[in-house]
Short mmCIF file of N, CA and C in Angstrom, two decimals:
data_model
loop_
_atom_site.label_atom_id
_atom_site.label_comp_id
_atom_site.label_asym_id
_atom_site.label_seq_id
_atom_site.Cartn_x
_atom_site.Cartn_y
_atom_site.Cartn_z
N MET V 276 0.77 -1.12 0.01
CA MET V 276 0.05 -0.11 0.13
C MET V 276 0.93 1.17 0.01
N SER V 277 2.02 1.22 0.92
CA SER V 277 2.71 2.45 0.84
C SER V 277 3.23 2.68 -0.32
N VAL V 278 3.69 1.63 -1.34
CA VAL V 278 4.38 2.04 -2.25
C VAL V 278 3.58 2.30 -3.69
N CYS V 279 2.15 2.14 -3.25
CA CYS V 279 1.06 2.78 -4.27
C CYS V 279 1.07 4.21 -4.04
N LEU V 280 1.13 4.69 -2.53
CA LEU V 280 1.13 5.72 -2.06
C LEU V 280 2.16 6.59 -2.69
N VAL V 281 3.39 6.18 -2.55
CA VAL V 281 4.51 6.94 -3.03
C VAL V 281 4.50 7.07 -4.50
N VAL V 282 3.94 6.10 -5.23
CA VAL V 282 3.87 6.30 -6.85
C VAL V 282 2.69 7.39 -7.16
N LEU V 283 1.61 7.27 -6.38
CA LEU V 283 0.45 8.28 -6.63
C LEU V 283 1.35 9.82 -6.32
N LEU V 284 2.01 9.92 -5.52
CA LEU V 284 2.59 11.21 -4.89
C LEU V 284 3.28 11.73 -6.10
N LEU V 285 4.48 10.90 -6.33
CA LEU V 285 5.36 11.27 -7.41
C LEU V 285 4.81 11.36 -8.84
N THR V 286 3.78 11.15 -9.00
CA THR V 286 3.04 11.38 -10.37
C THR V 286 2.46 12.83 -10.41
N GLY V 287 2.38 13.48 -9.22
CA GLY V 287 2.24 14.88 -9.16
C GLY V 287 3.50 15.75 -9.18
N CYS V 288 4.60 15.36 -9.12
CA CYS V 288 6.00 15.80 -9.46
C CYS V 288 6.36 16.56 -11.15
N ALA V 289 5.51 15.95 -11.83
CA ALA V 289 5.98 16.24 -13.17
C ALA V 289 5.55 17.54 -13.38
N ALA V 290 6.02 18.36 -14.33
CA ALA V 290 5.43 19.99 -14.68
C ALA V 290 4.05 19.51 -15.34
N THR V 291 3.42 20.46 -14.90
CA THR V 291 1.92 20.58 -15.85
C THR V 291 1.92 21.94 -16.51
N GLY V 292 1.01 21.92 -17.60
CA GLY V 292 1.01 23.17 -18.33
C GLY V 292 1.01 23.03 -19.81
N GLN V 293 0.92 23.93 -20.69
CA GLN V 293 0.89 23.60 -21.93
C GLN V 293 2.55 23.28 -22.45
N ASN V 294 2.60 22.53 -23.47
CA ASN V 294 4.18 22.10 -24.08
C ASN V 294 4.56 23.20 -24.74
N TYR V 295 5.84 23.24 -24.90
CA TYR V 295 6.50 24.48 -25.65
C TYR V 295 5.93 24.67 -27.02
N LEU V 296 5.93 23.30 -27.82
CA LEU V 296 5.21 23.81 -28.94
C LEU V 296 3.91 24.42 -29.19
N SER V 297 3.24 24.23 -27.95
CA SER V 297 1.62 25.19 -27.93
C SER V 297 2.18 26.41 -27.72
N VAL V 298 3.07 26.82 -26.66
CA VAL V 298 3.38 28.10 -26.52
C VAL V 298 4.29 28.86 -26.91
N SER V 299 4.96 28.08 -27.93
CA SER V 299 6.11 28.98 -28.51
C SER V 299 6.13 30.06 -29.52
N SER V 300 4.72 29.90 -29.96
CA SER V 300 4.25 30.98 -30.87
C SER V 300 3.60 32.22 -30.25
N SER V 301 3.40 31.89 -28.69
CA SER V 301 3.09 33.25 -27.97
C SER V 301 3.76 33.90 -27.26
N ILE V 302 5.18 33.43 -27.29
CA ILE V 302 6.52 33.76 -26.42
C ILE V 302 6.55 35.04 -27.18
N PRO V 303 6.68 36.30 -26.54
CA PRO V 303 6.80 37.52 -27.14
C PRO V 303 7.95 38.00 -27.62
N PRO V 304 8.32 38.57 -28.38
CA PRO V 304 9.71 38.96 -29.09
C PRO V 304 10.51 39.76 -28.14
N LEU V 305 11.90 39.47 -27.92
CA LEU V 305 12.51 40.40 -27.11
C LEU V 305 12.65 41.96 -27.48
N LYS V 306 12.53 42.68 -26.16
CA LYS V 306 12.61 44.01 -26.34
C LYS V 306 13.75 44.74 -26.19
N GLY V 307 14.07 45.86 -26.84
CA GLY V 307 15.64 46.37 -26.41
C GLY V 307 16.85 45.63 -26.72
N GLU V 308 17.68 45.87 -25.88
CA GLU V 308 18.89 45.27 -25.97
C GLU V 308 19.15 44.25 -25.00
N GLY V 309 18.35 43.64 -24.47
CA GLY V 309 18.30 42.61 -23.49
C GLY V 309 18.31 41.11 -24.32
N GLY V 310 18.13 40.08 -23.56
CA GLY V 310 18.46 38.86 -23.90
C GLY V 310 17.32 37.89 -23.32
N ARG V 311 17.23 36.54 -23.59
CA ARG V 311 16.38 35.73 -23.01
C ARG V 311 17.25 34.37 -22.48
N VAL V 312 17.01 33.79 -21.32
CA VAL V 312 17.25 32.73 -21.11
C VAL V 312 16.58 31.61 -20.66
N PHE V 313 16.61 30.41 -21.31
CA PHE V 313 15.43 29.41 -21.13
C PHE V 313 16.28 28.58 -20.10
N PHE V 314 15.24 28.18 -19.13
CA PHE V 314 15.76 26.99 -18.34
C PHE V 314 14.88 26.00 -18.42
N TYR V 315 15.37 24.74 -18.51
CA TYR V 315 14.87 23.67 -18.50
C TYR V 315 15.16 22.17 -18.04
N ARG V 316 14.37 21.25 -17.61
CA ARG V 316 14.86 19.89 -17.20
C ARG V 316 13.81 18.88 -17.70
N THR V 317 14.72 18.30 -18.36
CA THR V 317 13.92 17.03 -19.08
C THR V 317 13.23 16.30 -18.04
N ASP V 318 12.20 15.29 -18.70
CA ASP V 318 11.44 14.48 -17.78
C ASP V 318 12.18 13.30 -17.40
N SER V 319 12.54 13.10 -16.16
CA SER V 319 13.31 11.79 -15.79
C SER V 319 12.97 11.22 -14.35
N MET V 320 13.13 9.81 -14.05
CA MET V 320 12.73 9.75 -12.64
C MET V 320 13.81 10.01 -11.61
N MET V 321 15.13 10.32 -12.00
CA MET V 321 16.04 10.57 -11.30
C MET V 321 15.82 11.96 -10.66
N GLY V 322 15.74 11.78 -9.47
CA GLY V 322 15.39 13.06 -8.49
C GLY V 322 14.28 13.74 -8.55
N VAL V 323 13.13 12.85 -9.19
CA VAL V 323 11.76 13.56 -9.42
C VAL V 323 11.03 14.32 -8.50
N ALA V 324 11.20 13.88 -7.18
CA ALA V 324 10.71 14.67 -6.04
C ALA V 324 11.63 15.96 -5.60
N LEU V 325 12.76 16.16 -6.24
CA LEU V 325 13.73 17.38 -5.89
C LEU V 325 13.37 18.43 -7.05
N GLN V 326 12.92 19.41 -6.81
CA GLN V 326 12.64 20.76 -7.20
C GLN V 326 13.19 22.14 -6.72
N PRO V 327 14.56 22.12 -6.75
CA PRO V 327 15.08 23.10 -6.44
C PRO V 327 14.97 24.79 -7.25
N GLU V 328 14.94 25.60 -6.34
CA GLU V 328 14.57 26.81 -6.70
C GLU V 328 15.84 27.40 -7.74
N ILE V 329 15.52 27.88 -8.84
CA ILE V 329 16.73 28.42 -9.67
C ILE V 329 16.64 29.76 -9.37
N ARG V 330 18.39 30.45 -9.31
CA ARG V 330 18.38 31.83 -9.30
C ARG V 330 19.34 32.28 -10.53
N LEU V 331 18.74 33.56 -10.91
CA LEU V 331 19.97 34.06 -12.03
C LEU V 331 20.05 35.67 -11.04
N ASP V 332 21.55 35.61 -10.94
CA ASP V 332 22.17 36.56 -10.43
C ASP V 332 21.56 36.89 -9.08
N HIS V 333 21.42 35.72 -8.07
CA HIS V 333 20.91 35.56 -6.95
C HIS V 333 19.48 36.16 -6.60
N GLN V 334 18.49 35.94 -7.86
CA GLN V 334 17.22 36.18 -7.66
C GLN V 334 16.58 34.77 -8.37
N VAL V 335 15.52 34.49 -7.19
CA VAL V 335 14.87 33.47 -7.59
C VAL V 335 14.21 33.66 -9.01
N VAL V 336 14.01 32.59 -9.95
CA VAL V 336 13.39 33.24 -10.98
C VAL V 336 12.29 31.74 -11.37
N GLY V 337 12.44 30.56 -10.56
CA GLY V 337 11.70 29.56 -10.93
C GLY V 337 12.14 28.50 -10.06
N LYS V 338 11.86 27.22 -10.77
CA LYS V 338 12.37 26.06 -10.03
C LYS V 338 12.68 25.00 -11.30
N SER V 339 13.30 24.26 -10.92
CA SER V 339 14.07 22.96 -11.84
C SER V 339 12.74 21.96 -11.42
N GLN V 340 11.68 21.77 -12.55
CA GLN V 340 10.84 20.60 -12.43
C GLN V 340 10.93 19.72 -13.37
N PRO V 341 10.80 18.38 -13.19
CA PRO V 341 10.86 17.52 -14.15
C PRO V 341 9.98 17.93 -15.45
N GLY V 342 10.43 17.84 -16.64
CA GLY V 342 9.49 17.85 -17.69
C GLY V 342 9.10 19.34 -17.94
N GLY V 343 9.70 20.12 -17.26
CA GLY V 343 9.35 21.54 -17.41
C GLY V 343 10.51 22.78 -17.75
N PHE V 344 9.79 23.78 -18.37
CA PHE V 344 10.83 25.03 -18.72
C PHE V 344 10.04 26.26 -18.48
N PHE V 345 11.03 27.02 -18.34
CA PHE V 345 10.68 28.54 -18.28
C PHE V 345 11.38 29.69 -18.71
N PHE V 346 11.26 30.79 -18.93
CA PHE V 346 12.25 31.75 -19.63
C PHE V 346 12.49 32.96 -18.83
N VAL V 347 13.38 33.60 -18.89
CA VAL V 347 13.49 34.81 -18.28
C VAL V 347 14.05 36.22 -19.15
N ASP V 348 13.68 37.20 -19.19
CA ASP V 348 14.24 38.06 -20.10
C ASP V 348 14.97 39.14 -19.21
N THR V 349 16.12 39.52 -19.62
CA THR V 349 17.54 40.40 -18.61
C THR V 349 17.85 40.86 -19.33
N SER V 350 19.00 41.81 -18.70
CA SER V 350 19.86 42.67 -19.46
C SER V 350 21.18 41.88 -20.11
N ALA V 351 21.63 42.48 -21.36
CA ALA V 351 22.78 41.52 -21.89
C ALA V 351 24.00 41.51 -20.89
N GLY V 352 24.98 40.59 -21.22
CA GLY V 352 26.30 40.74 -20.07
C GLY V 352 26.51 39.75 -19.34
N ARG V 353 27.27 39.76 -18.56
CA ARG V 353 27.90 38.41 -17.71
C ARG V 353 26.66 37.82 -16.33
N HIS V 354 26.26 36.69 -16.31
CA HIS V 354 25.19 36.33 -15.63
C HIS V 354 25.63 35.12 -14.77
N VAL V 355 24.95 35.06 -13.60
CA VAL V 355 25.61 33.78 -12.98
C VAL V 355 24.04 33.11 -12.67
N ALA V 356 23.92 31.69 -13.20
CA ALA V 356 22.59 30.98 -12.84
C ALA V 356 23.16 29.81 -11.58
N SER V 357 22.31 29.77 -10.71
CA SER V 357 22.52 28.96 -9.55
C SER V 357 21.43 28.27 -9.10
N SER V 358 21.96 27.11 -8.54
CA SER V 358 20.64 26.38 -7.93
C SER V 358 21.36 25.33 -6.97
N GLN V 359 20.71 24.87 -5.75
CA GLN V 359 21.05 24.10 -4.62
C GLN V 359 20.28 23.24 -4.36
N THR V 360 20.83 21.99 -4.09
CA THR V 360 20.22 20.78 -3.30
C THR V 360 21.31 20.43 -2.14
N GLU V 361 22.02 19.49 -2.25
CA GLU V 361 22.67 19.07 -0.88
C GLU V 361 24.14 20.17 -1.50
N SER V 362 24.48 20.23 -2.33
CA SER V 362 25.48 21.18 -3.09
C SER V 362 24.98 22.34 -3.82
N GLU V 363 25.71 23.41 -4.02
CA GLU V 363 25.45 24.52 -4.94
C GLU V 363 25.89 24.13 -6.30
N ALA V 364 24.97 24.29 -7.28
CA ALA V 364 25.62 24.48 -8.86
C ALA V 364 25.66 25.98 -9.16
N LYS V 365 26.55 26.46 -9.70
CA LYS V 365 26.86 27.67 -10.37
C LYS V 365 27.15 27.50 -11.82
N LEU V 366 26.42 28.30 -12.68
CA LEU V 366 27.13 28.50 -14.06
C LEU V 366 26.93 29.96 -14.46
N GLU V 367 28.54 30.24 -14.76
CA GLU V 367 28.55 31.78 -15.36
C GLU V 367 28.42 31.55 -17.04
N PHE V 368 27.67 32.87 -17.30
CA PHE V 368 27.68 32.88 -18.79
C PHE V 368 27.34 34.17 -19.23
N ASP V 369 27.87 34.52 -20.58
CA ASP V 369 27.58 35.77 -21.09
C ASP V 369 26.16 35.72 -21.96
N LEU V 370 25.33 36.84 -22.17
CA LEU V 370 24.31 36.83 -22.90
C LEU V 370 24.38 38.08 -23.78
N GLU V 371 24.25 37.87 -24.83
CA GLU V 371 24.59 38.70 -26.01
C GLU V 371 23.33 39.50 -26.17
N PRO V 372 23.23 41.03 -26.68
CA PRO V 372 22.20 41.77 -26.96
C PRO V 372 21.30 41.14 -27.81
N GLY V 373 20.16 40.78 -27.83
CA GLY V 373 19.52 40.10 -28.65
C GLY V 373 19.66 38.57 -28.47
N GLY V 374 20.21 38.07 -27.83
CA GLY V 374 20.57 37.08 -27.70
C GLY V 374 19.68 35.89 -26.88
N THR V 375 19.96 34.74 -27.02
CA THR V 375 19.13 33.44 -26.08
C THR V 375 20.08 32.28 -25.77
N VAL V 376 19.85 32.44 -24.54
CA VAL V 376 20.90 31.18 -24.09
C VAL V 376 19.88 30.06 -23.24
N TYR V 377 20.42 28.74 -23.29
CA TYR V 377 19.42 27.45 -23.14
C TYR V 377 20.28 27.06 -21.87
N ILE V 378 19.70 26.79 -20.76
CA ILE V 378 20.18 26.27 -19.67
C ILE V 378 19.38 24.96 -19.24
N ALA V 379 20.23 23.66 -19.17
CA ALA V 379 19.41 22.40 -18.84
C ALA V 379 19.85 22.34 -17.53
N SER V 380 18.91 21.88 -16.59
CA SER V 380 19.33 21.46 -15.16
C SER V 380 18.92 20.04 -15.13
N SER V 381 19.60 19.47 -14.05
CA SER V 381 19.57 17.58 -14.02
C SER V 381 19.72 17.39 -12.48
N ILE V 382 19.39 16.50 -12.10
CA ILE V 382 19.71 16.09 -11.03
C ILE V 382 20.46 14.79 -11.03
N GLY V 383 21.72 14.63 -10.56
CA GLY V 383 22.61 13.43 -10.41
C GLY V 383 22.80 13.00 -9.02
N LEU V 384 23.44 11.79 -8.94
CA LEU V 384 23.42 11.34 -7.76
C LEU V 384 24.18 12.15 -6.63
N GLY V 385 23.86 11.90 -5.34
CA GLY V 385 24.35 12.79 -4.42
C GLY V 385 24.66 11.96 -2.89
N ILE V 386 25.17 12.37 -2.26
CA ILE V 386 25.29 11.67 -0.75
C ILE V 386 24.08 11.64 -0.07
N LEU V 387 23.37 12.51 0.25
CA LEU V 387 22.18 12.24 0.94
C LEU V 387 20.80 12.59 0.00
N VAL V 388 20.64 13.54 -0.80
CA VAL V 388 19.95 13.61 -1.88
C VAL V 388 20.72 13.58 -3.21
N GLY V 389 19.80 14.11 -4.23
CA GLY V 389 20.51 14.39 -5.55
C GLY V 389 21.06 15.41 -5.47
N ARG V 390 22.16 15.79 -6.67
CA ARG V 390 22.90 17.14 -6.73
C ARG V 390 22.30 17.38 -7.92
N ILE V 391 22.04 19.06 -7.84
CA ILE V 391 21.54 19.71 -9.23
C ILE V 391 22.82 19.83 -10.03
N GLN V 392 22.64 19.86 -11.20
CA GLN V 392 23.81 20.29 -12.21
C GLN V 392 22.99 21.23 -13.10
N LEU V 393 23.55 22.38 -13.68
CA LEU V 393 23.34 23.22 -14.55
C LEU V 393 24.22 23.30 -15.93
N GLU V 394 23.66 23.23 -16.91
CA GLU V 394 24.79 22.99 -18.17
C GLU V 394 24.20 23.82 -19.46
N LEU V 395 24.90 24.68 -20.22
CA LEU V 395 24.82 25.53 -21.16
C LEU V 395 24.56 24.46 -22.44
N LYS V 396 23.36 24.33 -23.07
CA LYS V 396 23.03 23.70 -24.15
C LYS V 396 23.11 24.57 -25.70
N PRO V 397 23.63 23.69 -26.74
CA PRO V 397 23.48 24.56 -27.97
C PRO V 397 22.01 24.62 -28.17
N GLU V 398 21.72 25.76 -29.19
CA GLU V 398 20.32 25.82 -29.24
C GLU V 398 19.68 24.61 -30.10
N THR V 399 20.05 24.21 -31.09
CA THR V 399 19.72 22.82 -31.68
C THR V 399 19.36 21.78 -30.63
N VAL V 400 20.28 21.65 -29.94
CA VAL V 400 19.94 20.60 -28.97
C VAL V 400 18.84 21.11 -27.62
N ALA V 401 18.76 22.16 -27.42
CA ALA V 401 17.72 22.87 -26.63
C ALA V 401 16.55 22.61 -27.24
N LEU V 402 16.51 23.18 -28.34
CA LEU V 402 14.94 23.00 -29.09
C LEU V 402 14.37 21.97 -29.21
N SER V 403 15.21 20.87 -29.58
CA SER V 403 14.92 19.20 -29.59
C SER V 403 14.55 18.93 -28.27
N ASP V 404 15.32 19.33 -26.93
CA ASP V 404 15.15 18.67 -25.78
C ASP V 404 13.47 19.58 -25.23
N LEU V 405 13.50 20.85 -25.62
CA LEU V 405 12.05 21.46 -25.29
C LEU V 405 10.68 21.26 -25.81
N SER V 406 10.93 20.38 -27.09
CA SER V 406 9.49 20.21 -27.64
C SER V 406 8.50 19.28 -26.78
N PRO V 407 8.95 18.51 -26.00
CA PRO V 407 7.95 17.96 -25.07
C PRO V 407 7.65 18.55 -23.89
N LEU V 408 8.53 19.73 -23.55
CA LEU V 408 8.34 19.93 -22.28
C LEU V 408 7.06 21.14 -21.88
N ARG V 409 6.73 21.14 -20.60
CA ARG V 409 5.38 22.23 -20.34
C ARG V 409 5.89 23.39 -19.78
N TYR V 410 5.36 24.23 -19.94
CA TYR V 410 5.67 25.52 -19.60
C TYR V 410 5.44 25.81 -17.97
N THR V 411 6.58 26.07 -17.28
CA THR V 411 5.98 26.12 -15.74
C THR V 411 6.24 27.50 -15.14
N GLY V 412 6.32 28.32 -16.15
CA GLY V 412 6.37 29.86 -15.51
C GLY V 412 5.12 30.60 -15.06
N ARG V 413 5.18 31.58 -14.23
CA ARG V 413 4.15 31.68 -13.95
C ARG V 413 3.26 32.85 -14.81
N ASP V 414 4.13 33.78 -15.78
CA ASP V 414 3.96 34.60 -16.63
C ASP V 414 5.29 34.84 -17.50
N MET V 415 4.96 35.67 -18.22
CA MET V 415 5.97 36.13 -18.86
C MET V 415 7.05 37.01 -18.43
N LEU V 416 8.22 36.48 -17.52
CA LEU V 416 9.23 37.13 -16.47
C LEU V 416 10.11 37.88 -17.14
N VAL V 417 10.47 39.09 -16.32
CA VAL V 417 11.39 40.00 -16.59
C VAL V 417 12.29 40.34 -15.51
N ALA V 418 13.66 39.70 -15.67
CA ALA V 418 14.50 39.74 -14.61
C ALA V 418 14.88 41.29 -14.48
N GLU V 419 15.14 41.57 -13.08
CA GLU V 419 15.79 43.13 -12.99
C GLU V 419 17.31 42.83 -12.79
N PRO V 420 17.96 43.92 -12.67
CA PRO V 420 19.65 43.65 -12.67
C PRO V 420 19.89 43.60 -11.26
N SER V 421 21.08 42.81 -10.85
CA SER V 421 21.63 42.51 -9.47
C SER V 421 21.01 43.79 -8.43
N GLY V 422 20.67 43.28 -7.29
CA GLY V 422 20.61 44.05 -6.29
C GLY V 422 19.07 44.90 -6.14
N ALA V 423 18.36 44.70 -7.55
CA ALA V 423 17.00 45.35 -7.53
C ALA V 423 16.06 43.95 -6.94
N SER V 424 14.69 44.67 -6.41
CA SER V 424 13.89 43.92 -6.10
C SER V 424 13.14 42.84 -6.92
N PRO V 425 12.75 41.76 -6.57
CA PRO V 425 12.34 40.67 -7.32
C PRO V 425 11.26 41.25 -8.33
N PRO V 426 11.25 41.04 -9.57
CA PRO V 426 10.17 41.18 -10.55
C PRO V 426 8.68 40.80 -10.08
N THR V 427 7.53 41.38 -10.53
CA THR V 427 6.20 41.13 -9.89
C THR V 427 6.01 39.74 -10.23
N GLY V 428 5.45 38.91 -9.55
CA GLY V 428 5.00 37.49 -9.77
C GLY V 428 5.86 36.45 -9.35
N LEU V 429 7.28 36.88 -8.79
CA LEU V 429 8.14 36.09 -8.55
C LEU V 429 7.89 35.89 -7.09
N PRO V 430 8.15 34.64 -6.49
CA PRO V 430 8.10 34.32 -5.31
C PRO V 430 9.55 34.90 -4.51
N SER V 431 9.52 35.37 -3.17
CA SER V 431 10.58 36.06 -2.68
C SER V 431 11.24 34.72 -2.13
N THR V 432 12.82 35.06 -1.63
CA THR V 432 13.91 34.02 -1.67
C THR V 432 13.07 33.16 -0.75
N GLY V 433 12.62 33.61 0.35
CA GLY V 433 12.28 32.75 1.41
C GLY V 433 10.87 31.95 1.20
N SER V 434 9.95 32.08 0.14
CA SER V 434 8.82 31.62 0.21
C SER V 434 8.91 30.26 -0.62
N ARG V 435 8.12 29.19 -0.25
CA ARG V 435 8.19 27.89 -0.93
C ARG V 435 6.95 27.51 -1.33
N SER V 436 6.37 27.53 -2.51
CA SER V 436 5.18 26.98 -2.90
C SER V 436 5.13 25.73 -3.32
N THR V 437 4.19 24.95 -2.46
CA THR V 437 4.22 23.64 -2.50
C THR V 437 2.85 23.09 -2.71
N ARG V 438 2.04 23.95 -3.25
CA ARG V 438 0.63 23.40 -3.52
C ARG V 438 0.53 22.55 -4.64
N GLY V 439 0.36 21.68 -4.70
CA GLY V 439 0.20 20.52 -5.90
C GLY V 439 1.53 19.83 -6.05
N ARG V 440 2.52 20.07 -5.35
CA ARG V 440 3.83 19.51 -5.67
C ARG V 440 4.06 18.60 -4.16
N VAL V 441 5.24 17.54 -4.39
CA VAL V 441 5.57 16.78 -3.63
C VAL V 441 7.02 17.05 -3.09
N THR V 442 7.26 17.54 -1.79
CA THR V 442 8.40 17.86 -1.20
C THR V 442 9.10 16.55 -0.27
N MET V 443 10.18 16.94 0.16
CA MET V 443 10.88 15.63 0.91
C MET V 443 10.28 15.53 2.07
N ALA V 444 9.71 17.00 2.58
CA ALA V 444 9.14 16.46 4.07
C ALA V 444 7.80 15.68 3.67
N ASP V 445 6.88 15.94 2.46
CA ASP V 445 5.96 15.09 2.51
C ASP V 445 6.29 13.43 2.56
N LEU V 446 7.42 13.42 1.77
CA LEU V 446 8.00 12.04 1.45
C LEU V 446 8.35 11.29 2.82
N GLU V 447 9.10 12.34 3.51
CA GLU V 447 9.48 11.66 4.97
C GLU V 447 8.52 11.35 5.84
N LEU V 448 7.29 11.66 5.37
CA LEU V 448 5.94 11.42 6.32
C LEU V 448 5.79 10.06 6.02
N LEU V 449 6.17 9.64 4.83
CA LEU V 449 5.69 8.34 4.84
C LEU V 449 6.47 7.14 5.17
N LEU V 450 7.77 7.63 5.74
CA LEU V 450 8.71 6.80 6.09
C LEU V 450 8.37 6.56 7.93
N PRO V 451 8.40 5.03 8.46
CA PRO V 451 8.00 4.88 9.73
C PRO V 451 9.13 5.74 10.55
N PRO V 452 8.46 6.23 11.56
CA PRO V 452 9.41 6.85 12.64
C PRO V 452 10.84 6.37 12.85
N ALA V 453 11.61 6.98 13.49
CA ALA V 453 12.98 6.42 13.96
C ALA V 453 12.83 5.93 15.30
N ALA V 454 13.52 4.83 15.86
CA ALA V 454 13.21 4.42 17.08
C ALA V 454 13.28 5.75 18.08
N GLY V 455 12.36 5.96 18.96
CA GLY V 455 12.49 6.90 20.05
C GLY V 455 12.00 8.14 19.24
N ALA V 456 11.91 8.49 18.18
CA ALA V 456 11.73 9.81 17.69
C ALA V 456 9.72 9.98 17.47
N SER V 457 9.47 11.09 17.71
CA SER V 457 8.09 11.32 17.98
C SER V 457 7.89 12.35 16.56
N ARG V 458 6.49 12.27 15.99
CA ARG V 458 5.79 13.49 14.70
C ARG V 458 5.42 14.42 15.51
#
């Protein structure tokens, strides 16, 4: 019975929303001298319950969700994408004016939980990866330069939206209590 419950809970971990092919035509063109950063994670059972926040220049812009993607419009120049599970992953990259960068996240083996990995992908690979993925962005986001307040609609650094998502705490509740521990 508990195996069925875990499987049922994990099916709620995948991204929901319209797929890339459905929304690609409604993605607005870039404005001004800025650029666009796509973040995505292919659908995999590895680390499916882990959905760490993704930051762009220390600002939370979304989550690494299996089978999901989102994008952020930001200024051209040098940027740092980061995310953290049991260790922090950082990826520095340059964004050209009018350019687009694609960053794939994945969960690899870790000591206690999975380790997040971030990797720049060439456009041809990324577009192929994106086609079956679901849009997980709240709206068409625009990141502000470092030090500015978060854009409208973004969660603050301290907030965790778990509505409809399975967290590690949810999964821990399925485990029998350790000897002498209480819940």
